[in-house]
């Protein structure tokens, strides 16, 4: 069973400040650094670090940044499915305040132009029982087509609709599992309250739904009306950026290992908790050794 992650990759430039600037204000950062990022890349690497067989479909520019991105990806992933486009590689600017909260702005030329279905090898490589993970960074019509094609191939489809595209979010009829945070799920459904909002995602077509709740963990809802809440360990927050991606990628990897959704979500909550205690987006993700220990320990505690 493979995990196919379809999404974006970019260079993240992170600035750390005591507080966010006001409109028109210039502040000096206490530190700044470049790193690999993008929701697609973050989730693909997190899944790979669980031990899953991951194929990452993404696009980079034909520039120095693209070459750097590919080299960084190769540390965790097979880069033979990376598409090069005649565009500037995507970039994100991340501002992190003293509380660990963040603001993110992304230039996404490659993500907007990328169509993985233009490569016929993508769907041919998806086998029944595989897991296909997509986010909200690609063109919504492309995302919809990917979900439909993957579902038709017999794959489990995991959709993390983040960032939300204003006025054009793909439907959920071809989604096996929808994953969103509390703010996103309220925007998607118009319902205040994660339990009811999760049930609404299922009413809209998703087979199951997970709502992440930050320091409160997450909830898991199925089409039988059952909702399970999973708490998170208490940690000192350094930087929340990338935690949702660690959760999604780890969850997909655990599902590929044969775990049920609740068990996979429990491990993913702990992986995300580790990440918020560290600076950076992808740099905060547990490594393979940490992920293996986390999976073994969490499974033993719930056995």
mmCIF file of C-alpha atoms in Angstrom:
data_model
loop_
_atom_site.group_PDB
_atom_site.id
_atom_site.type_symbol
_atom_site.label_atom_id
_atom_site.label_comp_id
_atom_site.label_asym_id
_atom_site.label_seq_id
_atom_site.Cartn_x
_atom_site.Cartn_y
_atom_site.Cartn_z
ATOM 1 C CA UNK A 1 0.000 0.000 0.000
ATOM 2 C CA UNK A 2 1.401 3.375 -1.051
ATOM 3 C CA UNK A 3 0.678 6.916 0.076
ATOM 4 C CA UNK A 4 0.450 9.306 -2.871
ATOM 5 C CA UNK A 5 0.683 12.956 -1.804
ATOM 6 C CA UNK A 6 -0.317 15.509 -4.429
ATOM 7 C CA UNK A 7 0.431 19.099 -3.517
ATOM 8 C CA UNK A 8 2.789 22.043 -3.384
ATOM 9 C CA UNK A 9 6.342 22.610 -2.262
ATOM 10 C CA UNK A 10 8.087 25.900 -1.626
ATOM 11 C CA UNK A 11 10.926 27.718 0.071
ATOM 12 C CA UNK A 12 9.788 28.937 3.488
ATOM 13 C CA UNK A 13 11.350 32.082 4.902
ATOM 14 C CA UNK A 14 10.474 32.377 8.585
ATOM 15 C CA UNK A 15 10.775 35.589 10.598
ATOM 16 C CA UNK A 16 10.469 35.504 14.402
ATOM 17 C CA UNK A 17 9.208 38.637 16.183
ATOM 18 C CA UNK A 18 7.830 39.485 19.609
ATOM 19 C CA UNK A 19 4.536 40.515 18.009
ATOM 20 C CA UNK A 20 2.907 40.849 14.612
ATOM 21 C CA UNK A 21 3.366 44.246 12.899
ATOM 22 C CA UNK A 22 0.460 46.638 12.568
ATOM 23 C CA UNK A 23 -0.584 47.905 9.148
ATOM 24 C CA UNK A 24 2.193 50.057 7.700
ATOM 25 C CA UNK A 25 4.605 49.205 10.506
ATOM 26 C CA UNK A 26 8.141 47.855 10.015
ATOM 27 C CA UNK A 27 9.651 45.598 12.682
ATOM 28 C CA UNK A 28 13.061 43.959 12.932
ATOM 29 C CA UNK A 29 12.964 40.185 13.358
ATOM 30 C CA UNK A 30 14.939 38.587 16.155
ATOM 31 C CA UNK A 31 15.907 35.820 13.710
ATOM 32 C CA UNK A 32 15.086 34.532 10.239
ATOM 33 C CA UNK A 33 15.846 31.415 8.229
ATOM 34 C CA UNK A 34 15.029 29.636 4.975
ATOM 35 C CA UNK A 35 13.695 26.081 4.940
ATOM 36 C CA UNK A 36 11.753 23.597 2.866
ATOM 37 C CA UNK A 37 7.986 23.979 3.135
ATOM 38 C CA UNK A 38 4.631 23.794 1.430
ATOM 39 C CA UNK A 39 1.695 21.759 2.726
ATOM 40 C CA UNK A 40 2.220 19.005 0.160
ATOM 41 C CA UNK A 41 5.905 18.597 0.979
ATOM 42 C CA UNK A 42 5.303 18.768 4.729
ATOM 43 C CA UNK A 43 2.665 16.050 4.579
ATOM 44 C CA UNK A 44 4.676 13.838 2.224
ATOM 45 C CA UNK A 45 7.763 13.971 4.453
ATOM 46 C CA UNK A 46 5.740 13.332 7.617
ATOM 47 C CA UNK A 47 4.127 10.303 5.972
ATOM 48 C CA UNK A 48 7.501 8.999 4.782
ATOM 49 C CA UNK A 49 8.945 9.295 8.273
ATOM 50 C CA UNK A 50 6.301 6.863 9.573
ATOM 51 C CA UNK A 51 7.896 4.285 7.277
ATOM 52 C CA UNK A 52 5.238 4.519 4.564
ATOM 53 C CA UNK A 53 6.049 4.075 0.867
ATOM 54 C CA UNK A 54 5.363 7.626 -0.343
ATOM 55 C CA UNK A 55 5.148 9.081 -3.838
ATOM 56 C CA UNK A 56 5.060 12.865 -3.929
ATOM 57 C CA UNK A 57 3.621 14.657 -6.968
ATOM 58 C CA UNK A 58 4.517 18.340 -7.076
ATOM 59 C CA UNK A 59 5.921 21.117 -9.281
ATOM 60 C CA UNK A 60 8.984 23.342 -8.950
ATOM 61 C CA UNK A 61 10.376 26.168 -11.052
ATOM 62 C CA UNK A 62 13.311 25.940 -13.425
ATOM 63 C CA UNK A 63 15.492 28.096 -11.186
ATOM 64 C CA UNK A 64 18.040 27.917 -8.388
ATOM 65 C CA UNK A 65 15.301 27.691 -5.772
ATOM 66 C CA UNK A 66 13.817 24.707 -7.600
ATOM 67 C CA UNK A 67 17.167 22.905 -7.636
ATOM 68 C CA UNK A 68 17.549 23.573 -3.899
ATOM 69 C CA UNK A 69 14.014 22.303 -3.212
ATOM 70 C CA UNK A 70 14.646 19.078 -5.098
ATOM 71 C CA UNK A 71 17.870 18.449 -3.227
ATOM 72 C CA UNK A 72 16.133 18.993 0.109
ATOM 73 C CA UNK A 73 13.237 16.690 -0.821
ATOM 74 C CA UNK A 74 15.658 13.918 -1.781
ATOM 75 C CA UNK A 75 16.653 13.540 1.874
ATOM 76 C CA UNK A 76 13.283 11.928 2.608
ATOM 77 C CA UNK A 77 11.552 11.233 -0.701
ATOM 78 C CA UNK A 78 11.966 9.876 -4.208
ATOM 79 C CA UNK A 79 12.025 13.008 -6.392
ATOM 80 C CA UNK A 80 11.406 11.264 -9.718
ATOM 81 C CA UNK A 81 7.786 12.479 -9.738
ATOM 82 C CA UNK A 82 8.647 16.170 -9.335
ATOM 83 C CA UNK A 83 7.549 18.248 -12.361
ATOM 84 C CA UNK A 84 9.638 21.225 -13.482
ATOM 85 C CA UNK A 85 7.728 24.215 -14.884
ATOM 86 C CA UNK A 86 8.984 27.396 -16.644
ATOM 87 C CA UNK A 87 7.927 29.502 -13.659
ATOM 88 C CA UNK A 88 9.519 30.848 -10.466
ATOM 89 C CA UNK A 89 9.506 28.279 -7.673
ATOM 90 C CA UNK A 90 6.909 28.888 -4.990
ATOM 91 C CA UNK A 91 7.841 30.739 -1.803
ATOM 92 C CA UNK A 92 6.218 31.445 1.566
ATOM 93 C CA UNK A 93 6.910 34.111 4.154
ATOM 94 C CA UNK A 94 6.046 33.024 7.697
ATOM 95 C CA UNK A 95 5.885 35.450 10.615
ATOM 96 C CA UNK A 96 5.933 33.851 14.064
ATOM 97 C CA UNK A 97 5.222 35.815 17.243
ATOM 98 C CA UNK A 98 6.352 35.185 20.832
ATOM 99 C CA UNK A 99 3.280 33.010 21.505
ATOM 100 C CA UNK A 100 4.158 30.693 18.627
ATOM 101 C CA UNK A 101 1.232 31.873 16.489
ATOM 102 C CA UNK A 102 1.912 32.520 12.815
ATOM 103 C CA UNK A 103 0.901 34.464 9.726
ATOM 104 C CA UNK A 104 1.735 33.023 6.295
ATOM 105 C CA UNK A 105 1.758 34.523 2.793
ATOM 106 C CA UNK A 106 2.581 32.313 -0.203
ATOM 107 C CA UNK A 107 3.505 32.963 -3.818
ATOM 108 C CA UNK A 108 2.120 29.904 -5.580
ATOM 109 C CA UNK A 109 2.719 30.136 -9.338
ATOM 110 C CA UNK A 110 3.813 26.505 -9.664
ATOM 111 C CA UNK A 111 1.000 25.175 -7.487
ATOM 112 C CA UNK A 112 -1.580 27.126 -9.492
ATOM 113 C CA UNK A 113 -0.256 25.775 -12.802
ATOM 114 C CA UNK A 114 0.389 22.168 -11.725
ATOM 115 C CA UNK A 115 -1.872 19.435 -13.097
ATOM 116 C CA UNK A 116 -0.754 15.969 -11.962
ATOM 117 C CA UNK A 117 -3.340 14.328 -14.221
ATOM 118 C CA UNK A 118 -1.417 15.637 -17.240
ATOM 119 C CA UNK A 119 1.011 12.812 -16.420
ATOM 120 C CA UNK A 120 -0.862 9.583 -17.169
ATOM 121 C CA UNK A 121 1.578 7.695 -14.953
ATOM 122 C CA UNK A 122 -0.024 9.238 -11.860
ATOM 123 C CA UNK A 123 -3.333 7.390 -12.016
ATOM 124 C CA UNK A 124 -1.725 4.256 -13.477
ATOM 125 C CA UNK A 125 0.461 4.096 -10.380
ATOM 126 C CA UNK A 126 -2.497 4.325 -7.961
ATOM 127 C CA UNK A 127 -3.647 0.851 -6.930
ATOM 128 C CA UNK A 128 -6.772 -0.243 -5.100
ATOM 129 C CA UNK A 129 -6.236 0.256 -1.377
ATOM 130 C CA UNK A 130 -3.611 3.003 -1.782
ATOM 131 C CA UNK A 131 -4.054 6.355 -0.036
ATOM 132 C CA UNK A 132 -4.126 9.603 -2.029
ATOM 133 C CA UNK A 133 -3.680 12.834 -0.048
ATOM 134 C CA UNK A 134 -4.479 16.290 -1.441
ATOM 135 C CA UNK A 135 -4.736 19.771 0.073
ATOM 136 C CA UNK A 136 -6.132 23.135 -1.010
ATOM 137 C CA UNK A 137 -3.078 24.659 -2.686
ATOM 138 C CA UNK A 138 -3.715 23.439 -6.218
ATOM 139 C CA UNK A 139 -6.360 24.780 -8.584
ATOM 140 C CA UNK A 140 -9.725 23.644 -7.137
ATOM 141 C CA UNK A 141 -10.783 22.036 -10.434
ATOM 142 C CA UNK A 142 -7.529 20.051 -10.503
ATOM 143 C CA UNK A 143 -8.063 18.962 -6.891
ATOM 144 C CA UNK A 144 -11.610 17.828 -7.684
ATOM 145 C CA UNK A 145 -10.386 15.844 -10.689
ATOM 146 C CA UNK A 146 -7.600 14.205 -8.631
ATOM 147 C CA UNK A 147 -10.045 13.126 -5.936
ATOM 148 C CA UNK A 148 -12.441 11.694 -8.496
ATOM 149 C CA UNK A 149 -9.723 9.834 -10.409
ATOM 150 C CA UNK A 150 -8.190 8.430 -7.225
ATOM 151 C CA UNK A 151 -11.569 7.297 -5.896
ATOM 152 C CA UNK A 152 -12.355 5.638 -9.237
ATOM 153 C CA UNK A 153 -9.042 3.771 -8.997
ATOM 154 C CA UNK A 154 -10.128 2.323 -5.653
ATOM 155 C CA UNK A 155 -7.892 4.481 -3.457
ATOM 156 C CA UNK A 156 -8.740 5.966 -0.089
ATOM 157 C CA UNK A 157 -8.870 9.724 -0.627
ATOM 158 C CA UNK A 158 -7.733 12.091 2.127
ATOM 159 C CA UNK A 159 -8.593 15.761 1.616
ATOM 160 C CA UNK A 160 -7.168 18.536 3.786
ATOM 161 C CA UNK A 161 -8.929 21.610 2.324
ATOM 162 C CA UNK A 162 -6.333 24.099 3.465
ATOM 163 C CA UNK A 163 -5.823 26.829 2.492
ATOM 164 C CA UNK A 164 -9.498 27.419 1.692
ATOM 165 C CA UNK A 165 -10.101 28.823 -1.785
ATOM 166 C CA UNK A 166 -12.602 31.678 -1.482
ATOM 167 C CA UNK A 167 -15.890 30.712 -3.112
ATOM 168 C CA UNK A 168 -14.510 27.561 -4.731
ATOM 169 C CA UNK A 169 -13.851 24.612 -2.460
ATOM 170 C CA UNK A 170 -14.001 21.136 -4.045
ATOM 171 C CA UNK A 171 -16.988 19.009 -3.095
ATOM 172 C CA UNK A 172 -16.638 16.047 -0.765
ATOM 173 C CA UNK A 173 -18.454 13.350 -2.734
ATOM 174 C CA UNK A 174 -15.162 11.616 -3.634
ATOM 175 C CA UNK A 175 -13.545 12.091 -0.211
ATOM 176 C CA UNK A 176 -12.957 9.128 2.086
ATOM 177 C CA UNK A 177 -11.559 11.270 4.900
ATOM 178 C CA UNK A 178 -11.772 15.042 5.329
ATOM 179 C CA UNK A 179 -9.303 16.693 7.729
ATOM 180 C CA UNK A 180 -9.712 20.329 8.767
ATOM 181 C CA UNK A 181 -8.999 22.494 11.778
ATOM 182 C CA UNK A 182 -11.761 24.077 13.858
ATOM 183 C CA UNK A 183 -11.677 27.394 11.998
ATOM 184 C CA UNK A 184 -11.657 25.786 8.576
ATOM 185 C CA UNK A 185 -14.494 23.396 9.334
ATOM 186 C CA UNK A 186 -16.651 26.300 10.523
ATOM 187 C CA UNK A 187 -15.934 28.168 7.278
ATOM 188 C CA UNK A 188 -16.707 25.068 5.228
ATOM 189 C CA UNK A 189 -20.003 24.284 6.945
ATOM 190 C CA UNK A 190 -21.184 27.548 8.503
ATOM 191 C CA UNK A 191 -21.617 25.639 11.772
ATOM 192 C CA UNK A 192 -20.094 26.801 15.051
ATOM 193 C CA UNK A 193 -19.041 23.731 17.015
ATOM 194 C CA UNK A 194 -16.598 21.096 15.781
ATOM 195 C CA UNK A 195 -18.795 18.061 16.585
ATOM 196 C CA UNK A 196 -21.759 19.295 14.561
ATOM 197 C CA UNK A 197 -19.477 20.701 11.854
ATOM 198 C CA UNK A 198 -17.726 17.338 11.472
ATOM 199 C CA UNK A 199 -21.099 15.633 11.041
ATOM 200 C CA UNK A 200 -21.960 18.224 8.398
ATOM 201 C CA UNK A 201 -18.801 17.342 6.427
ATOM 202 C CA UNK A 202 -20.104 13.771 6.360
ATOM 203 C CA UNK A 203 -23.540 14.994 5.291
ATOM 204 C CA UNK A 204 -21.812 16.806 2.421
ATOM 205 C CA UNK A 205 -20.295 13.543 1.177
ATOM 206 C CA UNK A 206 -17.172 12.650 3.168
ATOM 207 C CA UNK A 207 -17.134 9.114 4.551
ATOM 208 C CA UNK A 208 -15.351 10.208 7.744
ATOM 209 C CA UNK A 209 -14.038 13.476 9.160
ATOM 210 C CA UNK A 210 -11.302 14.593 11.536
ATOM 211 C CA UNK A 211 -11.280 18.054 13.093
ATOM 212 C CA UNK A 212 -8.014 19.161 14.686
ATOM 213 C CA UNK A 213 -8.402 21.266 17.824
ATOM 214 C CA UNK A 214 -4.895 22.507 18.561
ATOM 215 C CA UNK A 215 -3.959 22.025 22.202
ATOM 216 C CA UNK A 216 -7.224 20.087 22.744
ATOM 217 C CA UNK A 217 -6.240 17.343 20.294
ATOM 218 C CA UNK A 218 -8.782 16.296 17.683
ATOM 219 C CA UNK A 219 -12.126 14.629 17.125
ATOM 220 C CA UNK A 220 -12.948 11.764 14.771
ATOM 221 C CA UNK A 221 -16.453 11.421 13.303
ATOM 222 C CA UNK A 222 -17.853 8.564 11.208
ATOM 223 C CA UNK A 223 -20.958 8.098 9.096
ATOM 224 C CA UNK A 224 -22.718 6.265 11.925
ATOM 225 C CA UNK A 225 -22.887 9.457 13.971
ATOM 226 C CA UNK A 226 -20.113 8.461 16.348
ATOM 227 C CA UNK A 227 -17.658 11.131 17.476
ATOM 228 C CA UNK A 228 -14.471 10.250 19.392
ATOM 229 C CA UNK A 229 -12.359 12.921 21.067
ATOM 230 C CA UNK A 230 -8.600 12.421 21.376
ATOM 231 C CA UNK A 231 -6.688 14.637 23.781
ATOM 232 C CA UNK A 232 -3.240 16.093 23.175
ATOM 233 C CA UNK A 233 -0.279 16.066 25.561
ATOM 234 C CA UNK A 234 0.547 19.378 27.204
ATOM 235 C CA UNK A 235 3.596 21.030 25.639
ATOM 236 C CA UNK A 236 5.284 24.441 25.659
ATOM 237 C CA UNK A 237 4.413 26.030 22.314
ATOM 238 C CA UNK A 238 7.287 27.423 20.267
ATOM 239 C CA UNK A 239 5.835 27.525 16.739
ATOM 240 C CA UNK A 240 2.495 26.174 15.477
ATOM 241 C CA UNK A 241 3.313 26.470 11.754
ATOM 242 C CA UNK A 242 3.371 23.079 10.068
ATOM 243 C CA UNK A 243 1.719 21.207 12.948
ATOM 244 C CA UNK A 244 -1.423 20.501 10.928
ATOM 245 C CA UNK A 245 0.678 19.081 8.117
ATOM 246 C CA UNK A 246 2.588 16.831 10.497
ATOM 247 C CA UNK A 247 -0.788 15.604 11.756
ATOM 248 C CA UNK A 248 -2.132 14.890 8.250
ATOM 249 C CA UNK A 249 1.006 13.192 6.950
ATOM 250 C CA UNK A 250 1.494 11.091 10.077
ATOM 251 C CA UNK A 251 -2.176 10.066 9.998
ATOM 252 C CA UNK A 252 -1.913 8.932 6.374
ATOM 253 C CA UNK A 253 1.276 6.993 7.102
ATOM 254 C CA UNK A 254 -0.308 5.242 10.073
ATOM 255 C CA UNK A 255 -3.374 4.328 8.010
ATOM 256 C CA UNK A 256 -1.053 2.865 5.373
ATOM 257 C CA UNK A 257 0.503 0.754 8.148
ATOM 258 C CA UNK A 258 -2.910 -0.831 8.733
ATOM 259 C CA UNK A 259 -4.054 1.107 11.792
ATOM 260 C CA UNK A 260 -7.673 2.114 12.258
ATOM 261 C CA UNK A 261 -8.544 5.811 12.069
ATOM 262 C CA UNK A 262 -8.773 6.419 15.817
ATOM 263 C CA UNK A 263 -5.404 4.803 16.522
ATOM 264 C CA UNK A 264 -3.802 6.688 13.627
ATOM 265 C CA UNK A 265 -5.279 9.990 14.847
ATOM 266 C CA UNK A 266 -3.954 9.371 18.363
ATOM 267 C CA UNK A 267 -0.400 8.988 17.044
ATOM 268 C CA UNK A 268 -0.827 11.984 14.737
ATOM 269 C CA UNK A 269 -1.896 14.176 17.674
ATOM 270 C CA UNK A 270 1.289 13.247 19.530
ATOM 271 C CA UNK A 271 3.449 13.890 16.444
ATOM 272 C CA UNK A 272 1.855 17.338 16.029
ATOM 273 C CA UNK A 273 2.453 18.065 19.709
ATOM 274 C CA UNK A 274 6.157 17.364 19.218
ATOM 275 C CA UNK A 275 6.240 19.727 16.234
ATOM 276 C CA UNK A 276 4.712 22.727 18.042
ATOM 277 C CA UNK A 277 7.476 22.497 20.629
ATOM 278 C CA UNK A 278 10.047 23.252 17.927
ATOM 279 C CA UNK A 279 10.757 26.107 15.553
ATOM 280 C CA UNK A 280 10.120 25.833 11.821
ATOM 281 C CA UNK A 281 7.607 24.120 9.577
ATOM 282 C CA UNK A 282 9.101 20.968 8.089
ATOM 283 C CA UNK A 283 12.079 21.299 10.397
ATOM 284 C CA UNK A 284 9.814 20.698 13.386
ATOM 285 C CA UNK A 285 8.551 17.326 12.124
ATOM 286 C CA UNK A 286 9.648 14.266 14.155
ATOM 287 C CA UNK A 287 12.401 12.343 12.384
ATOM 288 C CA UNK A 288 12.123 8.657 11.451
ATOM 289 C CA UNK A 289 13.538 7.440 14.747
ATOM 290 C CA UNK A 290 11.209 9.639 16.772
ATOM 291 C CA UNK A 291 8.224 8.663 14.646
ATOM 292 C CA UNK A 292 8.961 4.947 15.014
ATOM 293 C CA UNK A 293 9.263 5.278 18.785
ATOM 294 C CA UNK A 294 6.086 7.336 18.941
ATOM 295 C CA UNK A 295 4.138 4.749 16.935
ATOM 296 C CA UNK A 296 5.410 1.875 19.051
ATOM 297 C CA UNK A 297 4.825 3.664 22.357
ATOM 298 C CA UNK A 298 1.338 4.928 21.527
ATOM 299 C CA UNK A 299 0.235 1.531 20.211
ATOM 300 C CA UNK A 300 1.575 -0.180 23.354
ATOM 301 C CA UNK A 301 -0.270 2.246 25.631
ATOM 302 C CA UNK A 302 -3.596 1.577 23.892
ATOM 303 C CA UNK A 303 -3.180 -2.202 23.511
#
